[in-house]
mmCIF file of C-alpha atoms in Angstrom:
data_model
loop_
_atom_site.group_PDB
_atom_site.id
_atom_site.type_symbol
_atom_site.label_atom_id
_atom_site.label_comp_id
_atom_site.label_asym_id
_atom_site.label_seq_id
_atom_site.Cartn_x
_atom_site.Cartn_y
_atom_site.Cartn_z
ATOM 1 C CA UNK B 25 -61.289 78.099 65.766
ATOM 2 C CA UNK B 26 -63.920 75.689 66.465
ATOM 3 C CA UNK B 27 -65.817 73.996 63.486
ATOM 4 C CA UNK B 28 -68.497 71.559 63.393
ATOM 5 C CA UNK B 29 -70.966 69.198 61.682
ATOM 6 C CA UNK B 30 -73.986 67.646 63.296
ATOM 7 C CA UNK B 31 -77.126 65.614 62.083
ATOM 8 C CA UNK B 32 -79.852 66.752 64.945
ATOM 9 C CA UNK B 33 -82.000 63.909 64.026
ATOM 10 C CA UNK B 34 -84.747 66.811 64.542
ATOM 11 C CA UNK B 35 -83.512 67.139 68.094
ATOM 12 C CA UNK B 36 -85.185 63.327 69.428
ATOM 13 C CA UNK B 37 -83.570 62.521 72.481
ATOM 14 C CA UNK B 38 -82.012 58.646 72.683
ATOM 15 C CA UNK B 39 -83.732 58.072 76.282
ATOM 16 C CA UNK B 40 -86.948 58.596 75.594
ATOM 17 C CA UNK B 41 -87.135 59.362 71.441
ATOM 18 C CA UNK B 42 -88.939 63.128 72.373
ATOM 19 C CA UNK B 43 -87.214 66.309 71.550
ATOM 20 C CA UNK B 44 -86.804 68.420 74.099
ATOM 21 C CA UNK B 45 -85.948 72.192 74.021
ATOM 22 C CA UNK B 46 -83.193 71.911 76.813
ATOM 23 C CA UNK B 47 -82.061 68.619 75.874
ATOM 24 C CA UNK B 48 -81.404 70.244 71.994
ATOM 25 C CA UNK B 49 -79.258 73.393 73.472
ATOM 26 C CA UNK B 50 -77.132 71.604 76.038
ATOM 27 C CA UNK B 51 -76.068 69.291 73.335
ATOM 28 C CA UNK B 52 -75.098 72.087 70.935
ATOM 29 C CA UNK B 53 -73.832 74.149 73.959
ATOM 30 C CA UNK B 54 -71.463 71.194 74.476
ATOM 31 C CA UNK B 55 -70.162 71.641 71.278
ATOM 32 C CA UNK B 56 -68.665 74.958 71.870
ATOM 33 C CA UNK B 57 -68.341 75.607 68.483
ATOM 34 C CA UNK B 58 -67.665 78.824 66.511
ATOM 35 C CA UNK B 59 -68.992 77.766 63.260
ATOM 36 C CA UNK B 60 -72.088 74.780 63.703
ATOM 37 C CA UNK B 61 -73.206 73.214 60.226
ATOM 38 C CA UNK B 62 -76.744 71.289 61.590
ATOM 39 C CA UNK B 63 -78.693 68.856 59.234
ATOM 40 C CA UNK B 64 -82.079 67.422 59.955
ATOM 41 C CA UNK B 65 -83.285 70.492 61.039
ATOM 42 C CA UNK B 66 -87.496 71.353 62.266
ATOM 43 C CA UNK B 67 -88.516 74.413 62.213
ATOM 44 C CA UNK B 68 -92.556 74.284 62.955
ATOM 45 C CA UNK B 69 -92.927 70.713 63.045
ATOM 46 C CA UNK B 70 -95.442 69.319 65.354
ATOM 47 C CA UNK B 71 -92.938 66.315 66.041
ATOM 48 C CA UNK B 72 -90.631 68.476 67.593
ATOM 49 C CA UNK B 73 -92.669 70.773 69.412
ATOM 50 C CA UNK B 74 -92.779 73.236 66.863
ATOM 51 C CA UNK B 75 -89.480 74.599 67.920
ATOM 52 C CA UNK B 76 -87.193 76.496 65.776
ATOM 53 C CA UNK B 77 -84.044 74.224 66.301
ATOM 54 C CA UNK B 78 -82.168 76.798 64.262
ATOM 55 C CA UNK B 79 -82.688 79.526 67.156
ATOM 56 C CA UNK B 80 -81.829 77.265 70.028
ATOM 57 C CA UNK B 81 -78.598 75.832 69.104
ATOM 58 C CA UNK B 82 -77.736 79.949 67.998
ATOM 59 C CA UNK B 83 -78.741 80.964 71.298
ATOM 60 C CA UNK B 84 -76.901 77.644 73.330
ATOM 61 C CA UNK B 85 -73.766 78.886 71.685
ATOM 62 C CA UNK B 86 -73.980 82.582 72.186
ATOM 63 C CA UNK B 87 -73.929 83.001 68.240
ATOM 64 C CA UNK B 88 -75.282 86.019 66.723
ATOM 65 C CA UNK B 89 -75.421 84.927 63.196
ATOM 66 C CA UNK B 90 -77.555 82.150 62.144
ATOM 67 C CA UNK B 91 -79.411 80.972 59.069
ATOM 68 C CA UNK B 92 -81.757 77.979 58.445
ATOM 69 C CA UNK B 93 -82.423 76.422 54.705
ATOM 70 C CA UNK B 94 -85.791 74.628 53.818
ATOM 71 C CA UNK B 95 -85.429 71.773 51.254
ATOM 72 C CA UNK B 96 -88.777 70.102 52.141
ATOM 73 C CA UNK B 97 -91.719 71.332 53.279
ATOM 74 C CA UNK B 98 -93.727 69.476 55.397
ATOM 75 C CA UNK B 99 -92.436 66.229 57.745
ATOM 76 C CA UNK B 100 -90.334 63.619 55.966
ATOM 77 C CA UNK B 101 -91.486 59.740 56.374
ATOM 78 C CA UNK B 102 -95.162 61.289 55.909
ATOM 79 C CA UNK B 103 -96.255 63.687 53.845
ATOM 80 C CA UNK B 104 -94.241 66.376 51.911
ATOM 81 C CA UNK B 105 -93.409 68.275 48.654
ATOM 82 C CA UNK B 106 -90.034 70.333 47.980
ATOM 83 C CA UNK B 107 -89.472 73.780 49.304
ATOM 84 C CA UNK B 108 -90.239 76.223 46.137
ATOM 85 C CA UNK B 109 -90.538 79.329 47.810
ATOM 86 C CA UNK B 110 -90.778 81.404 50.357
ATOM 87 C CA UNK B 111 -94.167 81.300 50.578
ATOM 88 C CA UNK B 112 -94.172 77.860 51.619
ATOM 89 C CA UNK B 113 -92.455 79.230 55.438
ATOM 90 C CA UNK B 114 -95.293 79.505 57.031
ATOM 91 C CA UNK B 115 -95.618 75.640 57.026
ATOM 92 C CA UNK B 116 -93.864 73.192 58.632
ATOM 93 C CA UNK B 117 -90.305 72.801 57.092
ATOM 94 C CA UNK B 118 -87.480 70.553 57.536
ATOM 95 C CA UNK B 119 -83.752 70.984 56.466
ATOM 96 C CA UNK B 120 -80.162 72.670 57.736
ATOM 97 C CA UNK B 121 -78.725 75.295 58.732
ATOM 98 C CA UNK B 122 -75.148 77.115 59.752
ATOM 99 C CA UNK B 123 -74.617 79.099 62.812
ATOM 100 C CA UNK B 124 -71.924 81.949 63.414
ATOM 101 C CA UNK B 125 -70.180 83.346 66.045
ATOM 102 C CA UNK B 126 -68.974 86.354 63.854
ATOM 103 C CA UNK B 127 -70.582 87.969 61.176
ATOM 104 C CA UNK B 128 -71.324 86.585 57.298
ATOM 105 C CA UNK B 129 -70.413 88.748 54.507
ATOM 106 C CA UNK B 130 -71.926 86.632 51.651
ATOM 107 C CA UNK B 131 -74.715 84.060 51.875
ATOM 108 C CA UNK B 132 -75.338 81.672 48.999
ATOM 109 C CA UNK B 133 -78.138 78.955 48.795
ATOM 110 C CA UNK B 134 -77.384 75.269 46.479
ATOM 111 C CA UNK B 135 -80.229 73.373 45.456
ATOM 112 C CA UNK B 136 -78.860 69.895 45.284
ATOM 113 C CA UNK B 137 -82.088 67.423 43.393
ATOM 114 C CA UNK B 138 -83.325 64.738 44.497
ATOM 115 C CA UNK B 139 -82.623 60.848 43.172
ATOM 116 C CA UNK B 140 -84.945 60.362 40.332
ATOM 117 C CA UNK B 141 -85.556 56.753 41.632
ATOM 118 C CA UNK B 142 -86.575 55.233 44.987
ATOM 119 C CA UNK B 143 -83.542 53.638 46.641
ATOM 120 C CA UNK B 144 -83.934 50.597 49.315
ATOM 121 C CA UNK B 145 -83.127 51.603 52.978
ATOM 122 C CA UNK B 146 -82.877 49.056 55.545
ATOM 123 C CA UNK B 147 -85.441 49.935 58.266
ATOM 124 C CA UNK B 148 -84.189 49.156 61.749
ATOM 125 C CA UNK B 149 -86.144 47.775 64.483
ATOM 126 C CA UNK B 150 -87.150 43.803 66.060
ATOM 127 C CA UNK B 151 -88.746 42.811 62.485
ATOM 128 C CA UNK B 152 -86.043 45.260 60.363
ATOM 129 C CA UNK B 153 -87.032 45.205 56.796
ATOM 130 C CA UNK B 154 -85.474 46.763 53.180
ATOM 131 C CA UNK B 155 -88.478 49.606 52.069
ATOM 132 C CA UNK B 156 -88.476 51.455 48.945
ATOM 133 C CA UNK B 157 -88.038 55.380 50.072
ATOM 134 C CA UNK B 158 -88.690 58.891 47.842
ATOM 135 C CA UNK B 159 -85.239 60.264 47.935
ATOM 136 C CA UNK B 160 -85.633 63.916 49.258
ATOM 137 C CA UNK B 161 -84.440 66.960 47.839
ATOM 138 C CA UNK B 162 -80.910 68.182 49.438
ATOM 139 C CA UNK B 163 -79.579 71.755 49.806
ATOM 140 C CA UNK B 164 -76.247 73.229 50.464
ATOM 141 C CA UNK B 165 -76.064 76.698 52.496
ATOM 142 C CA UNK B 166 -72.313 78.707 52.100
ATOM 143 C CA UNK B 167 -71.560 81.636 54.021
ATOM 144 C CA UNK B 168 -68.337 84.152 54.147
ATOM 145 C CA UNK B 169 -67.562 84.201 57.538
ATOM 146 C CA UNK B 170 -65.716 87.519 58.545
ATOM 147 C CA UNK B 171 -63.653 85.250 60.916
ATOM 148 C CA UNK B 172 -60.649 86.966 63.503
ATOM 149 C CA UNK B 173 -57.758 85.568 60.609
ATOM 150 C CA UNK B 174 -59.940 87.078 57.681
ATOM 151 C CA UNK B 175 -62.678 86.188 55.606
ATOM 152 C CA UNK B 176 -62.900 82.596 55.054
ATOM 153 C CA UNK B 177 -66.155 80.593 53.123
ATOM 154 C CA UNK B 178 -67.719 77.880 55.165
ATOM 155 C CA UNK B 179 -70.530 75.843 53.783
ATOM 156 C CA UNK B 180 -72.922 72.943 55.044
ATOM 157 C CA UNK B 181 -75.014 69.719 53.308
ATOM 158 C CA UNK B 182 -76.755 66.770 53.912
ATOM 159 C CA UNK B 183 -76.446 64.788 50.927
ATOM 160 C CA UNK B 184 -78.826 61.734 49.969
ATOM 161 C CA UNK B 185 -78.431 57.925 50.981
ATOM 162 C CA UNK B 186 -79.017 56.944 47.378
ATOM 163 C CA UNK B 187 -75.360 55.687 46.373
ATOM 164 C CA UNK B 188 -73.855 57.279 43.289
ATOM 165 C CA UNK B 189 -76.107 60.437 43.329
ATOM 166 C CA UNK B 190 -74.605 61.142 46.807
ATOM 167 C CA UNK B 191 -71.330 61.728 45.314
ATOM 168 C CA UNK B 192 -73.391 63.489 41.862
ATOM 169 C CA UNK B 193 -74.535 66.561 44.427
ATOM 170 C CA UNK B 194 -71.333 66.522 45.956
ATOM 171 C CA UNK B 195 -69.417 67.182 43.274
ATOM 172 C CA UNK B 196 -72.424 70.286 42.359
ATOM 173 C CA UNK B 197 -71.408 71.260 45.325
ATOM 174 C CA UNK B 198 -67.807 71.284 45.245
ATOM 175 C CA UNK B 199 -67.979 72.856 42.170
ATOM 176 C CA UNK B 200 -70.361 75.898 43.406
ATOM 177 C CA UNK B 201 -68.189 76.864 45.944
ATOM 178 C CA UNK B 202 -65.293 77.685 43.912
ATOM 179 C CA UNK B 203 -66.602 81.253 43.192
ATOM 180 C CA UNK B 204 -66.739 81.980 46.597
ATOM 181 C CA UNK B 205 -63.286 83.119 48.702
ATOM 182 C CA UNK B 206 -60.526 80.568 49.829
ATOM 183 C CA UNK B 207 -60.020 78.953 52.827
ATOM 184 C CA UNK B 208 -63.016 76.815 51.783
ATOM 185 C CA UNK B 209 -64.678 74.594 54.358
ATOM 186 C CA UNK B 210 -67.269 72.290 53.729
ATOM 187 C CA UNK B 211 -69.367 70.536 57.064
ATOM 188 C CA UNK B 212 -72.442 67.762 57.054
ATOM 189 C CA UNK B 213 -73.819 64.465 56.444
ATOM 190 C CA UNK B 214 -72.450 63.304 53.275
ATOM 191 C CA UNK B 215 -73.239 59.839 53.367
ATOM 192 C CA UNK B 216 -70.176 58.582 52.375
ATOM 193 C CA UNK B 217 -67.026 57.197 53.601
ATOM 194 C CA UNK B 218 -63.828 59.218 53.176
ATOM 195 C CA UNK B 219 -62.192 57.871 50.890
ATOM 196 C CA UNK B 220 -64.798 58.090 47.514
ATOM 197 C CA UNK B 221 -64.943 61.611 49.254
ATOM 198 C CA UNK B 222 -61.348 62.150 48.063
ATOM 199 C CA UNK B 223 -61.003 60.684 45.262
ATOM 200 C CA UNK B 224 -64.052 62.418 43.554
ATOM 201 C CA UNK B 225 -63.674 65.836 44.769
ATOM 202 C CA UNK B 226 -60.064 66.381 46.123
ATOM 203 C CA UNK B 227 -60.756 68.018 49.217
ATOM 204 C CA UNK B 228 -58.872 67.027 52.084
ATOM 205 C CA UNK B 229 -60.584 65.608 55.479
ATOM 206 C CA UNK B 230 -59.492 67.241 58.429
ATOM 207 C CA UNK B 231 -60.920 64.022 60.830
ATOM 208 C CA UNK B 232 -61.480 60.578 60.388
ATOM 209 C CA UNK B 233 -63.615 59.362 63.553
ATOM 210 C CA UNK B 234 -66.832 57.462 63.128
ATOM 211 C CA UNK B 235 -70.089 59.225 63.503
ATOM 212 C CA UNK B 236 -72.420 56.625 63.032
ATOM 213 C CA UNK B 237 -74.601 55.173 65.129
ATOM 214 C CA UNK B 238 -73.981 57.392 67.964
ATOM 215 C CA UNK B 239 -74.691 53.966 70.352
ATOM 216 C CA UNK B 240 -71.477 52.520 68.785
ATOM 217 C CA UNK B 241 -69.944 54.256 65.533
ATOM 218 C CA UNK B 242 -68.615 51.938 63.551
ATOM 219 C CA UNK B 243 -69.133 54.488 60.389
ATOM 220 C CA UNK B 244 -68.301 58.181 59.073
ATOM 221 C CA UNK B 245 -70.956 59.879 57.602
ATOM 222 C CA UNK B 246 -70.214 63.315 58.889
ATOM 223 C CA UNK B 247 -67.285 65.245 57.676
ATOM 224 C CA UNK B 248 -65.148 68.374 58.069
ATOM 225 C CA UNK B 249 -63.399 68.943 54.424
ATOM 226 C CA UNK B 250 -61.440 71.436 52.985
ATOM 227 C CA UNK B 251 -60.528 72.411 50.060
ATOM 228 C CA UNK B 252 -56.806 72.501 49.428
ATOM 229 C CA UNK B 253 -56.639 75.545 47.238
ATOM 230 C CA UNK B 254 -56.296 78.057 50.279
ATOM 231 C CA UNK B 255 -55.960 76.309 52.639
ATOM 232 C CA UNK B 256 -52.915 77.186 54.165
ATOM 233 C CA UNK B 257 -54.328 80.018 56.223
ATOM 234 C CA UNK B 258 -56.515 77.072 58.188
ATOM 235 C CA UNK B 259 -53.456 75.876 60.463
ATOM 236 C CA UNK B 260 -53.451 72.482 61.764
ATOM 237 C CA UNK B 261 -55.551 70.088 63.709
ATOM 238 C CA UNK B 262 -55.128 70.417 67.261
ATOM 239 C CA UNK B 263 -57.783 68.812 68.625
ATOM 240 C CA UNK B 264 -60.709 66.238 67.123
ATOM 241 C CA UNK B 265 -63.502 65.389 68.860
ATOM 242 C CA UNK B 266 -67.507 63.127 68.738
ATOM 243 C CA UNK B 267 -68.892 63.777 72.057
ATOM 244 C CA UNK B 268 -71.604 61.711 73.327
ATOM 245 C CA UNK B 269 -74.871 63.966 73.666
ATOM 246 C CA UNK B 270 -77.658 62.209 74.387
ATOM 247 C CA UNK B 271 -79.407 63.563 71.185
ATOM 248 C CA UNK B 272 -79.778 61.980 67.400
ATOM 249 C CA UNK B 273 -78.485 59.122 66.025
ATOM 250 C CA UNK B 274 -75.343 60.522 64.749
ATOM 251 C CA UNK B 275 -72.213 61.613 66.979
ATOM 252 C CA UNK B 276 -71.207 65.682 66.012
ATOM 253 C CA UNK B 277 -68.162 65.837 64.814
ATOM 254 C CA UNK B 278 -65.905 69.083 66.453
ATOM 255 C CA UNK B 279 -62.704 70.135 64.874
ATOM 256 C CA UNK B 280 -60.252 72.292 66.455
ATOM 257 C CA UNK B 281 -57.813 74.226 64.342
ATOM 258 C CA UNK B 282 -55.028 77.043 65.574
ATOM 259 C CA UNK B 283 -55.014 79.164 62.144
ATOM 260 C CA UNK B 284 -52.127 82.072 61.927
ATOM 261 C CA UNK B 285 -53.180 85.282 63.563
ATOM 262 C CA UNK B 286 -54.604 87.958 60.903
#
């Protein structure tokens, strides 16, 4: 069983910075994963071709399951407003989504708010500079994933770079799950190290590798947690791995476990 967590950076390509269809799948396809937890996802963006991202990386890994979450509509950095409902799909939308090589039993949709303050971010580039940004709204998407050892609940996020409140939504998060069935797996961007991670929610990481930048991770970002109420039936670790794609500015993070046959 193959799980894991990547930030798509909407799909731009680190040669040129353009997203490219092709580019998007081969990098996902590389992944061979069973169950994909994507953050920064387009769907209908002009910046990204107005390509469903969701759709390619379901298609690049032969998954027949997939489901995409807005939590903004419009294109963050420019103008936007939070996704309300869906009447607001047939606009551009950015957020995540989880993809499935076997089928989902149970779907459940977090809403995870947004900072009430503007945080500084350092802005990269030859005149880098500390701006004031709008924290975004987050979202968390959970599914019951009718996997070949039995059901099991899997669940991806992409919390927000403001510090403290990053670790407030995670532990909404933690605490939403818990009505859904054990093994418990939680996959995304959490922008935070491992250890507050721990200590605030309990849940175990299953790899420590940095993620971030993908030109020469020095940081992890992007985790693969469980929760260690049921988790026996997970198995261990066999294999870690943060390929080098070509795509976003974040390395995916693939974890291989060998669970007991059903």
């Amino acid at each position: 069983m193959r799980l894991a967590t990547f930030n798509l950076l909407h799909g731009r390509s680190l040669s040129d910075g353009n997203v490219h269809a092709e580019r998007v799948a081969a990098a996902v396809a590389d992944l061979d994963a069973d169950i994909l937890g994507l953050q920064e996802v387009d769907r209908a963006q002009p910046r990204s071709g107005l390509l469903d991202l969701t759709a390619i990386a379901a298609e690049a890994l032969g998954a027949k399951v997939h489901r995409f979450a807005a939590a903004v509509v419009g294109t963050p950095g420019e103008t936007w407003q939070p996704w309300r409902s869906t009447d607001d799909n047939a606009h551009p939308l950015y957020g995540i989504a989880l993809v499935s090589r076997w089928p989902v039993l149970r779907w459940q949709i977090t809403q995870l708010p947004a900072a009430p303050v503007r945080s500084p971010v350092w802005a990269p580039g030859p005149r880098g500079r500390l701006v004031l940004l709008k924290d975004e709204p987050r979202v968390m998407i959970a599914a019951v994933v009718d996997t070949p050892t039995g059901p099991m609940t899997v669940a991806n996020t992409h919390l927000s770079f403001v510090p403290g409140w990053n670790l407030r939504q995670l532990r909404a998060a933690v605490r939403a799950l818990r009505g859904l069935p054990a093994p418990r797996i939680l996959l995304g961007d959490l922008n935070l190290p491992a250890g507050p991670i721990r200590a605030f929610t309990g849940w175990r990481t299953l790899a420590r590798r940095p993620t971030y930048p993908s030109t020469n991770a020095r940081a992890q970002l992007d985790h693969v947690l469980a929760d260690p109420r049921g988790a026996g039936p997970l198995g261990p670790v066999v294999q870690v791995r943060t390929p080098a794609v070509g795509v976003s500015d974040h390395l995916p993070l693939v974890v291989h476990l060998d669970p007991p046959k059903r």
